[in-house]
Tab-separated table of C-alpha atoms in Angstrom:
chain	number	residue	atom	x	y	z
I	20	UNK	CA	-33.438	-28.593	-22.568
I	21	UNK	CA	-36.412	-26.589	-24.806
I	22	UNK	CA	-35.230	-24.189	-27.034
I	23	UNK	CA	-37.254	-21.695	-24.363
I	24	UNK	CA	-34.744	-22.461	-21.700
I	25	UNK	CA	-31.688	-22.395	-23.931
I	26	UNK	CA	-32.156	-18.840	-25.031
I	27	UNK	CA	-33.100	-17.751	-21.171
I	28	UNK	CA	-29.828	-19.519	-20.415
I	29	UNK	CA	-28.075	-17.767	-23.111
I	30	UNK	CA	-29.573	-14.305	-22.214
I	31	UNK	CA	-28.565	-15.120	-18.121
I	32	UNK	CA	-25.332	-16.000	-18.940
I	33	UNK	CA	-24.487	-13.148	-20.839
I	34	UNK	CA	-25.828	-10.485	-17.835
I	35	UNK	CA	-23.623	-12.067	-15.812
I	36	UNK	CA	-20.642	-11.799	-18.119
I	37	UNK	CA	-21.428	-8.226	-18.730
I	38	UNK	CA	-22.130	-7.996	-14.353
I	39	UNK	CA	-18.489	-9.139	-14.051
I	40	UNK	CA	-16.968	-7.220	-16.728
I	41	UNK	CA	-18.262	-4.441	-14.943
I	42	UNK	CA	-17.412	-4.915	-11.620
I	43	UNK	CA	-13.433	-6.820	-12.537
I	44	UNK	CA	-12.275	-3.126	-13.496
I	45	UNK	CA	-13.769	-1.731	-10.275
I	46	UNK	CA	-12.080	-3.777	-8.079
I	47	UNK	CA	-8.832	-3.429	-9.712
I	48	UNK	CA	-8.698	0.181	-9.910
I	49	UNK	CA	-10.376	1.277	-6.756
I	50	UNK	CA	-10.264	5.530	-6.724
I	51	UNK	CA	-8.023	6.362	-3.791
I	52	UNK	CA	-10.325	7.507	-0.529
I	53	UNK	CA	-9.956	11.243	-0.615
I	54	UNK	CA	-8.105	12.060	-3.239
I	55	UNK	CA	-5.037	10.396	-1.042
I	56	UNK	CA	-1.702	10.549	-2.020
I	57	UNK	CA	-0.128	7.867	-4.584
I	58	UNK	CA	2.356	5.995	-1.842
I	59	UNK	CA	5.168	3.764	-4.096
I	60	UNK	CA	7.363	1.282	-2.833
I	61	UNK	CA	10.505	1.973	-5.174
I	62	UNK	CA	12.883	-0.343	-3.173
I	63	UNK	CA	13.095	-2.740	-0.712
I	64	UNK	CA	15.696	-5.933	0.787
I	65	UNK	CA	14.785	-8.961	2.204
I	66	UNK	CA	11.616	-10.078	4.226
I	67	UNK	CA	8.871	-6.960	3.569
I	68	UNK	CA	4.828	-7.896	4.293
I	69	UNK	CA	1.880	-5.665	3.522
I	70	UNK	CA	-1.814	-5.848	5.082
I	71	UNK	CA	-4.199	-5.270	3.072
I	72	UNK	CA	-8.089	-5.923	2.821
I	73	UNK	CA	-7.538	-5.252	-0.806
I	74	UNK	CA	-5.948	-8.794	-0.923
I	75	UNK	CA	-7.359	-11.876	0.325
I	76	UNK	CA	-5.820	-15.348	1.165
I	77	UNK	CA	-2.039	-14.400	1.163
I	78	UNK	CA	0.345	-16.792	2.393
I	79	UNK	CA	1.349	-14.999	5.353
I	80	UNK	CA	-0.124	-15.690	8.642
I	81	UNK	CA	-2.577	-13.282	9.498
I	82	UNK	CA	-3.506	-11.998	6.148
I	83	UNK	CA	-0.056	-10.547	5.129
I	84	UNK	CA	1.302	-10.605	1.423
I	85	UNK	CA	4.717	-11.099	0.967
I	86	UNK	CA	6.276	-8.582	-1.061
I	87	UNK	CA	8.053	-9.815	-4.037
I	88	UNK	CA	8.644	-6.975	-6.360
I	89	UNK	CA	8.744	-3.498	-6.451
I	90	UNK	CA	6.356	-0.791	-7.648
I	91	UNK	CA	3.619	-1.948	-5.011
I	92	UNK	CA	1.632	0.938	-3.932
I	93	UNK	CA	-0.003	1.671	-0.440
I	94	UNK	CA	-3.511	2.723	0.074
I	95	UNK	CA	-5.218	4.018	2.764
I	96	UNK	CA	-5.201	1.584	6.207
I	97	UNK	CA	-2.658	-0.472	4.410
I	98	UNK	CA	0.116	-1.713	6.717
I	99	UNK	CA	3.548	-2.335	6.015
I	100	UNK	CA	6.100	-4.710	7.961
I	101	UNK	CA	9.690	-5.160	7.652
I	102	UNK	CA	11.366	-8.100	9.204
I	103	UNK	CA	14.830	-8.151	10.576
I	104	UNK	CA	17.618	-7.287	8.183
I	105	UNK	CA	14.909	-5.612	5.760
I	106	UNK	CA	14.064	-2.547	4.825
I	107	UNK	CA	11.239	-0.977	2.324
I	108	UNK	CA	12.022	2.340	0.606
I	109	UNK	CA	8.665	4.253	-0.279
I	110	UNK	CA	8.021	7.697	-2.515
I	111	UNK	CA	5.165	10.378	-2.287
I	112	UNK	CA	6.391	11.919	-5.582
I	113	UNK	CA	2.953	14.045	-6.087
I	114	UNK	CA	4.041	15.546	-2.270
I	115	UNK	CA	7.662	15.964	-3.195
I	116	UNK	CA	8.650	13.388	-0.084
I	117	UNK	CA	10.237	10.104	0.931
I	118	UNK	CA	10.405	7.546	3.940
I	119	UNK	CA	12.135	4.543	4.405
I	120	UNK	CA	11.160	2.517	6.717
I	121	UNK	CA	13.810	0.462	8.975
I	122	UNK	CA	14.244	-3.506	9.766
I	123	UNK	CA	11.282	-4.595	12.242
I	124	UNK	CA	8.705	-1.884	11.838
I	125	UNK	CA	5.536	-1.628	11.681
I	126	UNK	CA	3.719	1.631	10.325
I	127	UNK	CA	0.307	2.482	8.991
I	128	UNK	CA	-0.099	4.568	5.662
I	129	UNK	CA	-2.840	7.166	7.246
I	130	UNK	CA	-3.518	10.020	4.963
I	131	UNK	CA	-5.433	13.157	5.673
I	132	UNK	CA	-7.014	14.369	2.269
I	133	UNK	CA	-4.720	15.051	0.463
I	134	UNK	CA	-1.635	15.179	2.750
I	135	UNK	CA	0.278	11.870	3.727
I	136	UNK	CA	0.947	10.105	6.709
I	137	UNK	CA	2.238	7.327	8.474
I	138	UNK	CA	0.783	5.874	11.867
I	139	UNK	CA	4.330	3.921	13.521
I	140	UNK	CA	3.149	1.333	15.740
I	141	UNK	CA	6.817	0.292	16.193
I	142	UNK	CA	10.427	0.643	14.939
I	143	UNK	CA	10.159	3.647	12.388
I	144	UNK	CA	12.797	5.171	9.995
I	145	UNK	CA	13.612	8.826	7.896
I	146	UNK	CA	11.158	10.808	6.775
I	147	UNK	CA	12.113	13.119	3.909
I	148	UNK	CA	10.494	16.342	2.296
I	149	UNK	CA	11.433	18.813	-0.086
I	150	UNK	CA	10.908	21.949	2.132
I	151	UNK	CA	11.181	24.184	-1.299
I	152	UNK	CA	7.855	22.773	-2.743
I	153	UNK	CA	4.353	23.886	-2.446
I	154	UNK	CA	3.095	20.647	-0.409
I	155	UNK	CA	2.727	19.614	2.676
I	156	UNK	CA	5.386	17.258	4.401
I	157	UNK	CA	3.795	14.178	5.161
I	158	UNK	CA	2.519	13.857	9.070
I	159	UNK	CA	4.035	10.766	11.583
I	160	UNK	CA	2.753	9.741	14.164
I	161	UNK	CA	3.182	7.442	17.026
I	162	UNK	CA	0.867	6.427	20.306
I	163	UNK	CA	3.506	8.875	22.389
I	164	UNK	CA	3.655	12.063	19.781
I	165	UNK	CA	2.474	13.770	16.587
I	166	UNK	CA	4.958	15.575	14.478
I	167	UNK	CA	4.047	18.261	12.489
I	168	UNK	CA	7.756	18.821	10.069
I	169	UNK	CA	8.417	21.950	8.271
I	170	UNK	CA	11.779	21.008	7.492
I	171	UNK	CA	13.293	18.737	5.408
I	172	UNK	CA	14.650	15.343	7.293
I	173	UNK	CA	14.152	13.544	10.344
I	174	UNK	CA	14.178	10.325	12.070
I	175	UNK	CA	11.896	8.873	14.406
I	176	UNK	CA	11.835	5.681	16.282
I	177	UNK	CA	9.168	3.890	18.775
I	178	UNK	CA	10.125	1.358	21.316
I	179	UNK	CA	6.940	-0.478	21.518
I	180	UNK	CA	7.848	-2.008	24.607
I	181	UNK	CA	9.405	1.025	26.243
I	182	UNK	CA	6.450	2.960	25.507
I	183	UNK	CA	8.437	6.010	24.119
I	184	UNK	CA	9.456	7.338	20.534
I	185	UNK	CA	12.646	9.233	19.749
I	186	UNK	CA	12.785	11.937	17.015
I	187	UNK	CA	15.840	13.466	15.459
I	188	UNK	CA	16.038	16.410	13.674
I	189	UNK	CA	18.557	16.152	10.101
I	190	UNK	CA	18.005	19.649	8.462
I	191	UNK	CA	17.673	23.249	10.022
I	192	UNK	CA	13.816	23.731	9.222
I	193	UNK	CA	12.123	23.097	12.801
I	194	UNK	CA	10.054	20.119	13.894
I	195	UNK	CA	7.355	20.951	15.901
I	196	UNK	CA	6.475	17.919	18.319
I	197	UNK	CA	3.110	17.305	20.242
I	198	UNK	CA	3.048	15.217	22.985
I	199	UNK	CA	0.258	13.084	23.254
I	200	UNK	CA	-0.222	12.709	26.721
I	201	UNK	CA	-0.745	16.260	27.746
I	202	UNK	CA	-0.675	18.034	24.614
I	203	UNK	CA	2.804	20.161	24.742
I	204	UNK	CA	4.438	20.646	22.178
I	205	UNK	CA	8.354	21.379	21.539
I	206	UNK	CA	10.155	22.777	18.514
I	207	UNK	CA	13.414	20.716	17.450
I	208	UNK	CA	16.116	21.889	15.054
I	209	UNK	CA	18.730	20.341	13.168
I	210	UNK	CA	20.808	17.858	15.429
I	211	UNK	CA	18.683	18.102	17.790
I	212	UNK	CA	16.926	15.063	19.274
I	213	UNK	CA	13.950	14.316	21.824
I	214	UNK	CA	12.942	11.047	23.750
I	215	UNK	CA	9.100	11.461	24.536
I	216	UNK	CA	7.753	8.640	27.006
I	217	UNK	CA	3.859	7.422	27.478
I	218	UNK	CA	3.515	8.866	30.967
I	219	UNK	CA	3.964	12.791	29.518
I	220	UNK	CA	8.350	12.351	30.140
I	221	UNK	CA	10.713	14.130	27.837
I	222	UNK	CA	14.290	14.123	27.485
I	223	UNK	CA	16.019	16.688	24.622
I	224	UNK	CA	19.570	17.296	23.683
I	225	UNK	CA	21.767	16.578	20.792
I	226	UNK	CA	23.404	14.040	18.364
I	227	UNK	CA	26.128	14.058	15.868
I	228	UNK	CA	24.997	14.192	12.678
I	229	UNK	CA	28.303	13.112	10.949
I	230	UNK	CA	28.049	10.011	12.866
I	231	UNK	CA	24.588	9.346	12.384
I	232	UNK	CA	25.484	9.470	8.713
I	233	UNK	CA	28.289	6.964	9.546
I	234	UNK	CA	26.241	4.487	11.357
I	235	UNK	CA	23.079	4.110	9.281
I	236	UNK	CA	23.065	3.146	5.899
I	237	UNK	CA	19.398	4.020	5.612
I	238	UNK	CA	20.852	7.621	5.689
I	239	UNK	CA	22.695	7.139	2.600
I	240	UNK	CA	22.283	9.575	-0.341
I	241	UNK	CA	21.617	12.116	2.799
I	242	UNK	CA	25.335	12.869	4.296
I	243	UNK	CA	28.447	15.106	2.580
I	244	UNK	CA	30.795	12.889	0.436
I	245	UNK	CA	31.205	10.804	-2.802
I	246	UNK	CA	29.587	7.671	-0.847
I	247	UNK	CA	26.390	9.419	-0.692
I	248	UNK	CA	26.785	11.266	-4.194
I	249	UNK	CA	27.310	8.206	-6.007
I	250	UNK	CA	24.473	6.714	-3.995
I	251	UNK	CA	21.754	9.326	-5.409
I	252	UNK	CA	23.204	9.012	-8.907
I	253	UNK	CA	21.966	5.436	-8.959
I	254	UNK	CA	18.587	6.295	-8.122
I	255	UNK	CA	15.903	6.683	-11.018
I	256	UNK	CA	15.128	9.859	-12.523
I	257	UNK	CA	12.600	11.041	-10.509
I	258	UNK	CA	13.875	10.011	-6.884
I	259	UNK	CA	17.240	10.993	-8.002
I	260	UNK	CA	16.092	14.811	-8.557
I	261	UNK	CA	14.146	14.795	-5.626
I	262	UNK	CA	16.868	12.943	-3.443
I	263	UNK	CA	19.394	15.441	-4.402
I	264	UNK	CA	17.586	18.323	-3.026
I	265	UNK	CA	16.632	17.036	0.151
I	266	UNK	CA	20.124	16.290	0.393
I	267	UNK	CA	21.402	19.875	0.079
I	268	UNK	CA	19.199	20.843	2.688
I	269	UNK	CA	20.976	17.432	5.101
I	270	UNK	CA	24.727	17.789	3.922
I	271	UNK	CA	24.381	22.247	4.804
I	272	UNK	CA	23.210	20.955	7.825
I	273	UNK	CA	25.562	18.717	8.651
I	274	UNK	CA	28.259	21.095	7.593
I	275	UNK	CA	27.064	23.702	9.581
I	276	UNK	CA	27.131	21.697	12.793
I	277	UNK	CA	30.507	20.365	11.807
I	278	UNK	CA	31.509	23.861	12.009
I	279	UNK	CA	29.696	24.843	15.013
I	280	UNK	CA	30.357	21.619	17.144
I	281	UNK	CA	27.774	20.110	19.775
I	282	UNK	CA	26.661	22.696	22.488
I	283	UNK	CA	28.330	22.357	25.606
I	284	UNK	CA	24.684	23.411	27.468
I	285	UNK	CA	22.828	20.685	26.498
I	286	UNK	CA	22.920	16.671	26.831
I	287	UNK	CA	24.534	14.358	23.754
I	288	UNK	CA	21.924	11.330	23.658
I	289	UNK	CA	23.046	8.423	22.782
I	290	UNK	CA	21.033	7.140	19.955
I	291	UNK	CA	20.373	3.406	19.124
I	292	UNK	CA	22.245	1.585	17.137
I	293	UNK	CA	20.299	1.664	13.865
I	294	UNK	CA	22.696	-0.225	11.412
I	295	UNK	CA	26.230	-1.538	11.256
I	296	UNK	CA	28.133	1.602	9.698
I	297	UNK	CA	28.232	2.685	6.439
I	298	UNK	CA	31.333	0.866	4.102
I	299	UNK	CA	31.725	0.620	0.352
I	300	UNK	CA	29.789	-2.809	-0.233
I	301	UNK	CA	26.294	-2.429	-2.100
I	302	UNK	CA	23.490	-3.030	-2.082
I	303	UNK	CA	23.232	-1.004	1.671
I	304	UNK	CA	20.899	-2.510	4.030
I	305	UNK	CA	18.287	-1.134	6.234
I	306	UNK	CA	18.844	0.348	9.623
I	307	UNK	CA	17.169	-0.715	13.006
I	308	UNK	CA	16.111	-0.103	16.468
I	309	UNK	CA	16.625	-1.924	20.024
């Protein structure tokens, strides 16, 4: 090699250095696609995938990464899977709001600017807001309905198969629910639950929230009692402040129908059996759907 096309090699290599210096950082600290919400997952158990075109060549089949440790963020059109048993607990501190997400879901982190949201192609979980702060709750949505929450808790399910989703309300501040099929929309309150069906069907009544409390331990931290007390407490700082307010707004409620009792007008659904109940061993697993 002439000393000519030593220092041309020299010079070539070090553009290229400086080329991927410049692009390493980019890739590893993409900005967030309009100004979206920082999504965290602060907990999970057991088998939990992500999709992600961020990430290439994971182990999974079909392009998903196994998740192996906590503190993995979502980014818009990331998808998130739990498998059975699992469960994946995820905070939207900068929107004051929470959702865990249920053994074998499937949901879509789908922000709008700068609000949240989660697209639930099946299964589902709680959704969780702190109705005193400025921000938005974030929106959910499923092929069968949109909900638009005010309040402070709810549930929502989607039987895939079935072609229907099922929302419960946990707190008193309304839900307003749009069907997708022919656009009406319904307003439900705490305890109150609606099954909305692909063909434009709807079935509302009521549910115990004591024993909805009792029967899923994704609920924990949201019910009246020391269980759920001494669940919050273990939380970190941050989730812990914002998990205690959410569940003042959850235990009132709960009181307060406790006090008032189911109405005698309308029809007690039957919920699915999310988890085995609530008992004193910890960790507490997810809950899930039929």
């Amino acid at each position: 090699m002439t000393k000519k096309t030593w220092i041309f090699s020299q010079k070539l290599i070090a553009s290229s250095l400086l080329v991927i210096s410049w692009i390493a950082p980019t890739l590893a600290q993409q900005p967030r696609e309009n100004n979206s919400p920082r999504v965290d997952i602060y907990n999970f158990e057991k088998r939990v995938v992500f999709h992600t075109p961020r990430i290439k060549n994971c182990e999974e089949e079909g392009n998903w990464c196994r998740l192996t440790s906590t503190g993995q963020d979502l980014q818009p059109g990331d998808w998130l899977k739990t498998h059975k048993n699992a469960m994946a607990k995820l905070s939207i501190l900068p929107q004051h709001a929470l959702y865990n997400q249920g053994q074998n879901s499937t949901s879509k982190f789908s922000p709008e600017k700068e609000r949240c949201g989660f697209l639930i192609d099946q299964g589902g979980g709680l959704a969780m807001h702190d109705s005193n702060s400025p921000t938005k709750s974030c929106k959910i949505e499923t092929s069968e309905v949109e909900l638009k929450p005010t309040g402070t808790a709810l549930f929502v399910w989607r039987r895939k198969q079935a072609q229907e989703t099922i929302v419960g309300v946990l707190s008193d501040g309304p839900i307003t629910v749009i069907n997708n099929q022919n656009g009406n929309t319904i307003e439900l309150g705490n305890g109150e639950v609606a099954v909305v069906s692909a063909d434009g069907g709807l079935q509302r009544g009521e549910f115990s929230l004591r024993r909805f409390y009792e029967d899923n331990r994704i609920a924990l931290g949201l019910g009246c009692g020391e269980r759920h007390e001494a669940y919050v407490n273990q939380q970190s700082t941050e989730i812990r402040e914002l998990l205690s307010k959410i569940r003042q707004e959850t235990c009132e409620a709960s009181r307060a129908q406790d006090e008032s009792g189911l109405s005698e007008l309308t029809t007690v659904i039957d919920l699915p059996t999310f988890t085995a109940p609530v008992d004193d061993g910890f960790p507490f697993p997810a809950f899930g759907g039929v």
